[in-house]
Amino acid sequence: AKIIIAGAPASGKGTQCEMLTAAYGCVHLSTGDMLRAAVAAGTPLGKSAAAAMDAGALVPDDVVIGMIVERLGGEDVAARGWLLDGFPRTGAQAAALAEAGVVPNAVLTLDVGVDTLVRRVTGRRSDPETGKVYHLEFAPPPNEEVAARLVCRSDDTEDKVRVRVAAFEEHASAIAGQYPGMVRVDGERPVDEVAADIKGVVDAAL
Ligand code: AP5
Ligand code: ZN
């Protein structure tokens, strides 16, 4: 399957992608995760992206486009299909994908109101050992040992999520314009209910 999953910061893209990779076997490509890995590794790309990410602003299009187009050329991606999480995020990024001949089976966007986004961001914690994402209230860690090692993303503050939401809203109509068949899913429900809706949309598109 070739799936694009869009939505505001903390709308649940990464969480839903876990379900989608399990269901369809495709490769999960999150530009946010790729950029955070580059920052942690101190690569030139990471160094050029760090300041924008820490401020909650978008990284320049050319940086992100180059990174994702290269990754889409990988053999695993050709064999298993892909799941784009958080890309494209601007009209220019969507145009670059189309120019590269990359055409999705399905494009979905998760609709979640800003108050819920703020609550999801401020309670999010991740496990540096497994990469698993939790929420203090909505998806608590399984035991004390995991709870003790959880970390917070540097852009997960209330102030920065508002900057990130504004960046998302600025480009939302350009993205929707590039994908007239984009399906909106109500993301403000339990994880399993959202997952079932997404699966229905993808199955119908395959
Ligand atoms: P990125 O990592 O993509 O961040 P984002 O878009 O802000 O999205 P998040 O990862 O914060 O949220 P999510 O939707 O994955 O939600 P999650 O499932 O974790 O990008 C980070 C930065 O990188 C950007 O700001 C930018 O600087 C840069 N960047 C990335 N891509 C770029 C691009 N294409 N162009 C330019 N710059 C780019 O869920 C959130 C929380 O809610 C979790 O705690 C989870 O447990 C909980 N939760 C999830 N679903 C539910 C539910 N249904 N009910 C209750 N709780 C839930
Ligand atoms: Zn994410």
CSV table of C-alpha atoms and ligand atoms in Angstrom, one decimal:
chain,number,residue,atom,x,y,z
A,1,ALA,CA,0.0,0.0,0.0
A,2,LYS,CA,1.0,3.6,-0.6
A,3,ILE,CA,-0.6,5.8,2.1
A,4,ILE,CA,-0.2,9.5,3.1
A,5,ILE,CA,-1.4,10.3,6.6
A,6,ALA,CA,-1.7,14.0,7.4
A,7,GLY,CA,-3.0,15.9,10.4
A,8,ALA,CA,-2.0,18.5,12.9
A,9,PRO,CA,0.7,18.0,15.5
A,10,ALA,CA,-0.2,15.3,18.0
A,11,SER,CA,-3.4,14.4,16.0
A,12,GLY,CA,-2.3,10.8,16.3
A,13,LYS,CA,-0.4,10.2,13.0
A,14,GLY,CA,2.5,8.2,14.6
A,15,THR,CA,0.1,6.1,16.7
A,16,GLN,CA,-2.1,5.2,13.8
A,17,CYS,CA,0.9,4.4,11.7
A,18,GLU,CA,1.8,1.6,14.1
A,19,MET,CA,-1.5,0.0,13.3
A,20,LEU,CA,-1.1,0.6,9.5
A,21,THR,CA,2.4,-0.9,9.3
A,22,ALA,CA,1.2,-4.0,11.1
A,23,ALA,CA,-1.9,-4.3,8.9
A,24,TYR,CA,-0.2,-3.6,5.5
A,25,GLY,CA,3.5,-4.4,6.0
A,26,CYS,CA,4.5,-1.1,4.5
A,27,VAL,CA,7.5,1.0,5.6
A,28,HIS,CA,6.7,3.8,8.0
A,29,LEU,CA,8.4,7.0,6.9
A,30,SER,CA,8.0,9.8,9.4
A,31,THR,CA,9.9,12.9,8.4
A,32,GLY,CA,9.7,14.1,12.1
A,33,ASP,CA,11.3,10.8,13.3
A,34,MET,CA,13.9,10.9,10.5
A,35,LEU,CA,14.8,14.5,11.3
A,36,ARG,CA,15.1,13.8,15.0
A,37,ALA,CA,17.4,10.9,14.3
A,38,ALA,CA,19.6,13.2,12.1
A,39,VAL,CA,19.7,15.8,14.9
A,40,ALA,CA,20.6,13.2,17.5
A,41,ALA,CA,23.4,11.8,15.2
A,42,GLY,CA,24.7,15.3,14.5
A,43,THR,CA,24.7,14.9,10.7
A,44,PRO,CA,24.9,18.1,8.5
A,45,LEU,CA,21.2,17.6,7.7
A,46,GLY,CA,20.4,17.4,11.4
A,47,LYS,CA,22.4,20.5,12.2
A,48,SER,CA,20.6,22.5,9.5
A,49,ALA,CA,17.2,21.3,10.8
A,50,ALA,CA,17.7,21.6,14.6
A,51,ALA,CA,16.9,25.2,15.2
A,52,ALA,CA,13.6,25.2,13.1
A,53,MET,CA,12.4,22.0,14.8
A,54,ASP,CA,13.2,23.2,18.3
A,55,ALA,CA,11.1,26.4,17.6
A,56,GLY,CA,8.2,24.4,16.2
A,57,ALA,CA,8.7,25.8,12.7
A,58,LEU,CA,8.9,23.9,9.5
A,59,VAL,CA,12.3,22.8,8.1
A,60,PRO,CA,13.0,24.2,4.6
A,61,ASP,CA,11.3,22.3,1.8
A,62,ASP,CA,14.4,21.4,-0.1
A,63,VAL,CA,16.0,19.7,3.0
A,64,VAL,CA,12.9,17.6,3.6
A,65,ILE,CA,12.2,16.8,0.0
A,66,GLY,CA,15.7,15.6,-0.7
A,67,MET,CA,15.6,13.4,2.4
A,68,ILE,CA,12.3,11.7,1.6
A,69,VAL,CA,12.8,11.3,-2.1
A,70,GLU,CA,16.1,9.5,-1.4
A,71,ARG,CA,14.4,7.2,1.1
A,72,LEU,CA,11.5,6.4,-1.2
A,73,GLY,CA,14.1,5.0,-3.7
A,74,GLY,CA,15.1,2.3,-1.2
A,75,GLU,CA,14.6,-1.4,-2.0
A,76,ASP,CA,12.5,-2.1,1.1
A,77,VAL,CA,10.1,0.7,0.2
A,78,ALA,CA,9.8,-0.6,-3.4
A,79,ALA,CA,9.1,-4.1,-2.1
A,80,ARG,CA,6.7,-3.3,0.8
A,81,GLY,CA,5.0,0.0,-0.1
A,82,TRP,CA,5.1,3.1,2.1
A,83,LEU,CA,3.3,5.1,4.7
A,84,LEU,CA,4.2,8.8,4.7
A,85,ASP,CA,3.6,10.4,8.1
A,86,GLY,CA,4.0,14.2,8.2
A,87,PHE,CA,5.0,14.6,4.6
A,88,PRO,CA,4.0,16.4,2.4
A,89,ARG,CA,3.3,19.3,4.6
A,90,THR,CA,3.4,22.2,2.1
A,91,GLY,CA,2.1,22.6,-1.4
A,92,ALA,CA,5.7,22.6,-2.7
A,93,GLN,CA,6.4,19.3,-1.0
A,94,ALA,CA,3.3,17.7,-2.5
A,95,ALA,CA,4.2,19.1,-6.0
A,96,ALA,CA,7.7,17.6,-5.6
A,97,LEU,CA,6.3,14.2,-4.8
A,98,ALA,CA,4.0,14.3,-7.9
A,99,GLU,CA,7.0,15.4,-10.0
A,100,ALA,CA,9.0,12.4,-8.7
A,101,GLY,CA,6.2,10.2,-10.0
A,102,VAL,CA,5.1,9.2,-6.5
A,103,VAL,CA,1.3,8.5,-6.4
A,104,PRO,CA,-0.5,7.3,-3.3
A,105,ASN,CA,-3.4,4.9,-3.1
A,106,ALA,CA,-5.0,6.8,-0.3
A,107,VAL,CA,-4.6,10.2,1.4
A,108,LEU,CA,-6.0,10.7,4.9
A,109,THR,CA,-6.1,13.5,7.4
A,110,LEU,CA,-6.9,13.3,11.1
A,111,ASP,CA,-9.2,16.0,12.4
A,112,VAL,CA,-8.6,17.0,16.0
A,113,GLY,CA,-9.5,20.2,17.8
A,114,VAL,CA,-6.7,22.4,19.2
A,115,ASP,CA,-7.6,21.9,22.9
A,116,THR,CA,-7.2,18.2,22.5
A,117,LEU,CA,-4.0,18.7,20.5
A,118,VAL,CA,-2.5,20.7,23.4
A,119,ARG,CA,-3.5,18.0,25.9
A,120,ARG,CA,-2.0,15.2,23.8
A,121,VAL,CA,1.3,17.1,23.3
A,122,THR,CA,1.8,18.1,27.0
A,123,GLY,CA,1.1,14.5,28.2
A,124,ARG,CA,3.2,12.7,25.5
A,125,ARG,CA,6.3,10.8,26.6
A,126,SER,CA,8.5,8.4,24.7
A,127,ASP,CA,10.6,5.5,25.7
A,128,PRO,CA,14.2,6.1,24.4
A,129,GLU,CA,14.9,2.4,24.5
A,130,THR,CA,12.0,1.1,22.4
A,131,GLY,CA,10.9,4.3,20.6
A,132,LYS,CA,7.3,3.6,21.9
A,133,VAL,CA,5.1,6.6,22.4
A,134,TYR,CA,2.9,6.9,25.5
A,135,HIS,CA,0.6,9.5,27.1
A,136,LEU,CA,0.5,10.1,30.8
A,137,GLU,CA,-3.3,10.2,30.8
A,138,PHE,CA,-4.5,8.5,27.6
A,139,ALA,CA,-1.9,5.7,27.0
A,140,PRO,CA,0.1,5.3,30.3
A,141,PRO,CA,3.3,3.2,30.4
A,142,PRO,CA,3.0,-0.4,31.4
A,143,ASN,CA,5.1,-0.3,34.6
A,144,GLU,CA,7.3,1.8,36.9
A,145,GLU,CA,10.5,0.8,35.2
A,146,VAL,CA,9.4,2.1,31.8
A,147,ALA,CA,7.8,5.2,33.4
A,148,ALA,CA,11.1,6.1,35.0
A,149,ARG,CA,13.0,6.3,31.7
A,150,LEU,CA,10.4,8.2,29.6
A,151,VAL,CA,11.5,11.5,28.0
A,152,CYS,CA,9.7,14.5,26.5
A,153,ARG,CA,10.3,16.0,23.1
A,154,SER,CA,11.8,19.5,23.2
A,155,ASP,CA,9.0,20.9,21.0
A,156,ASP,CA,6.2,19.4,23.1
A,157,THR,CA,5.3,22.5,25.1
A,158,GLU,CA,2.0,24.4,25.0
A,159,ASP,CA,3.7,27.5,23.4
A,160,LYS,CA,5.4,25.5,20.7
A,161,VAL,CA,2.4,23.3,19.8
A,162,ARG,CA,0.5,26.5,19.1
A,163,VAL,CA,3.3,27.5,16.7
A,164,ARG,CA,3.2,24.1,15.1
A,165,VAL,CA,-0.6,24.1,14.7
A,166,ALA,CA,-0.3,27.5,13.0
A,167,ALA,CA,2.2,26.1,10.6
A,168,PHE,CA,-0.1,23.2,9.9
A,169,GLU,CA,-3.1,25.4,9.3
A,170,GLU,CA,-1.2,27.8,7.0
A,171,HIS,CA,-0.5,24.9,4.6
A,172,ALA,CA,-3.7,22.8,5.1
A,173,SER,CA,-5.6,24.2,2.1
A,174,ALA,CA,-2.6,23.8,-0.3
A,175,ILE,CA,-2.3,20.1,0.7
A,176,ALA,CA,-6.1,19.5,0.4
A,177,GLY,CA,-5.9,21.2,-3.1
A,178,GLN,CA,-3.2,18.8,-4.2
A,179,TYR,CA,-5.2,15.8,-3.1
A,180,PRO,CA,-8.9,16.3,-4.0
A,181,GLY,CA,-9.6,12.7,-2.9
A,182,MET,CA,-8.3,13.2,0.6
A,183,VAL,CA,-10.5,11.6,3.3
A,184,ARG,CA,-11.0,13.4,6.6
A,185,VAL,CA,-11.2,11.1,9.6
A,186,ASP,CA,-12.4,12.2,13.0
A,187,GLY,CA,-9.3,11.7,15.1
A,188,GLU,CA,-10.8,12.8,18.4
A,189,ARG,CA,-12.0,9.3,19.4
A,190,PRO,CA,-10.4,6.2,20.9
A,191,VAL,CA,-7.3,4.9,19.0
A,192,ASP,CA,-9.1,1.7,17.9
A,193,GLU,CA,-12.1,3.5,16.5
A,194,VAL,CA,-9.9,5.9,14.5
A,195,ALA,CA,-7.8,2.9,13.3
A,196,ALA,CA,-11.0,1.0,12.1
A,197,ASP,CA,-12.1,4.0,10.1
A,198,ILE,CA,-8.6,4.4,8.5
A,199,LYS,CA,-8.5,0.8,7.6
A,200,GLY,CA,-11.9,1.0,6.0
A,201,VAL,CA,-10.7,3.9,3.8
A,202,VAL,CA,-7.4,2.2,2.8
A,203,ASP,CA,-9.1,-1.2,2.1
A,204,ALA,CA,-11.6,0.5,-0.2
A,205,ALA,CA,-8.7,2.2,-2.1
A,206,LEU,CA,-6.6,-0.9,-2.7
B,1,AP5,P1,6.6,15.6,13.6
B,1,AP5,O1,7.4,14.6,14.4
B,1,AP5,O2,5.9,15.1,12.3
B,1,AP5,O3,5.6,16.3,14.5
B,1,AP5,P2,4.1,16.7,14.3
B,1,AP5,O4,3.5,16.8,13.0
B,1,AP5,O5,4.0,17.9,15.2
B,1,AP5,O6,3.3,15.4,14.9
B,1,AP5,P3,3.6,14.7,16.2
B,1,AP5,O7,4.7,13.6,16.0
B,1,AP5,O8,3.8,15.6,17.3
B,1,AP5,O9,2.2,14.0,16.5
B,1,AP5,P4,1.5,12.7,15.8
B,1,AP5,O10,0.4,13.2,14.9
B,1,AP5,O11,2.5,11.7,15.3
B,1,AP5,O12,0.8,12.2,17.2
B,1,AP5,P5,1.1,10.9,18.1
B,1,AP5,O13,0.7,9.6,17.5
B,1,AP5,O14,2.5,10.9,18.6
B,1,AP5,O15,7.5,16.8,13.1
B,1,AP5,C1,8.3,17.5,14.1
B,1,AP5,C2,9.0,18.7,13.4
B,1,AP5,O16,9.9,18.2,12.4
B,1,AP5,C3,8.1,19.7,12.8
B,1,AP5,O17,7.6,20.7,13.7
B,1,AP5,C4,9.1,20.3,11.8
B,1,AP5,O18,10.0,21.2,12.4
B,1,AP5,C5,9.9,19.1,11.3
B,1,AP5,N1,9.2,18.5,10.1
B,1,AP5,C6,8.7,17.2,10.1
B,1,AP5,N2,8.2,16.9,8.9
B,1,AP5,C7,8.4,18.1,8.1
B,1,AP5,C8,8.0,18.4,6.8
B,1,AP5,N3,7.4,17.6,5.9
B,1,AP5,N4,8.4,19.7,6.3
B,1,AP5,C9,9.0,20.5,7.1
B,1,AP5,N5,9.4,20.3,8.4
B,1,AP5,C10,9.0,19.0,8.9
B,1,AP5,O19,0.1,11.2,19.3
B,1,AP5,C11,0.3,12.3,20.2
B,1,AP5,C12,0.0,11.9,21.7
B,1,AP5,O20,-1.4,11.6,21.7
B,1,AP5,C13,0.7,10.6,22.1
B,1,AP5,O21,1.0,10.8,23.5
B,1,AP5,C14,-0.4,9.5,21.9
B,1,AP5,O22,-0.2,8.5,22.9
B,1,AP5,C15,-1.7,10.3,22.1
B,1,AP5,N6,-2.8,9.8,21.3
B,1,AP5,C16,-2.7,9.5,20.0
B,1,AP5,N7,-3.9,9.1,19.5
B,1,AP5,C17,-4.8,9.3,20.5
B,1,AP5,C18,-6.2,9.0,20.7
B,1,AP5,N8,-7.0,8.6,19.6
B,1,AP5,N9,-6.8,9.3,21.9
B,1,AP5,C19,-6.0,9.7,22.9
B,1,AP5,N10,-4.7,9.9,22.9
B,1,AP5,C20,-4.1,9.7,21.7
B,2,ZN,ZN,4.6,11.8,15.0
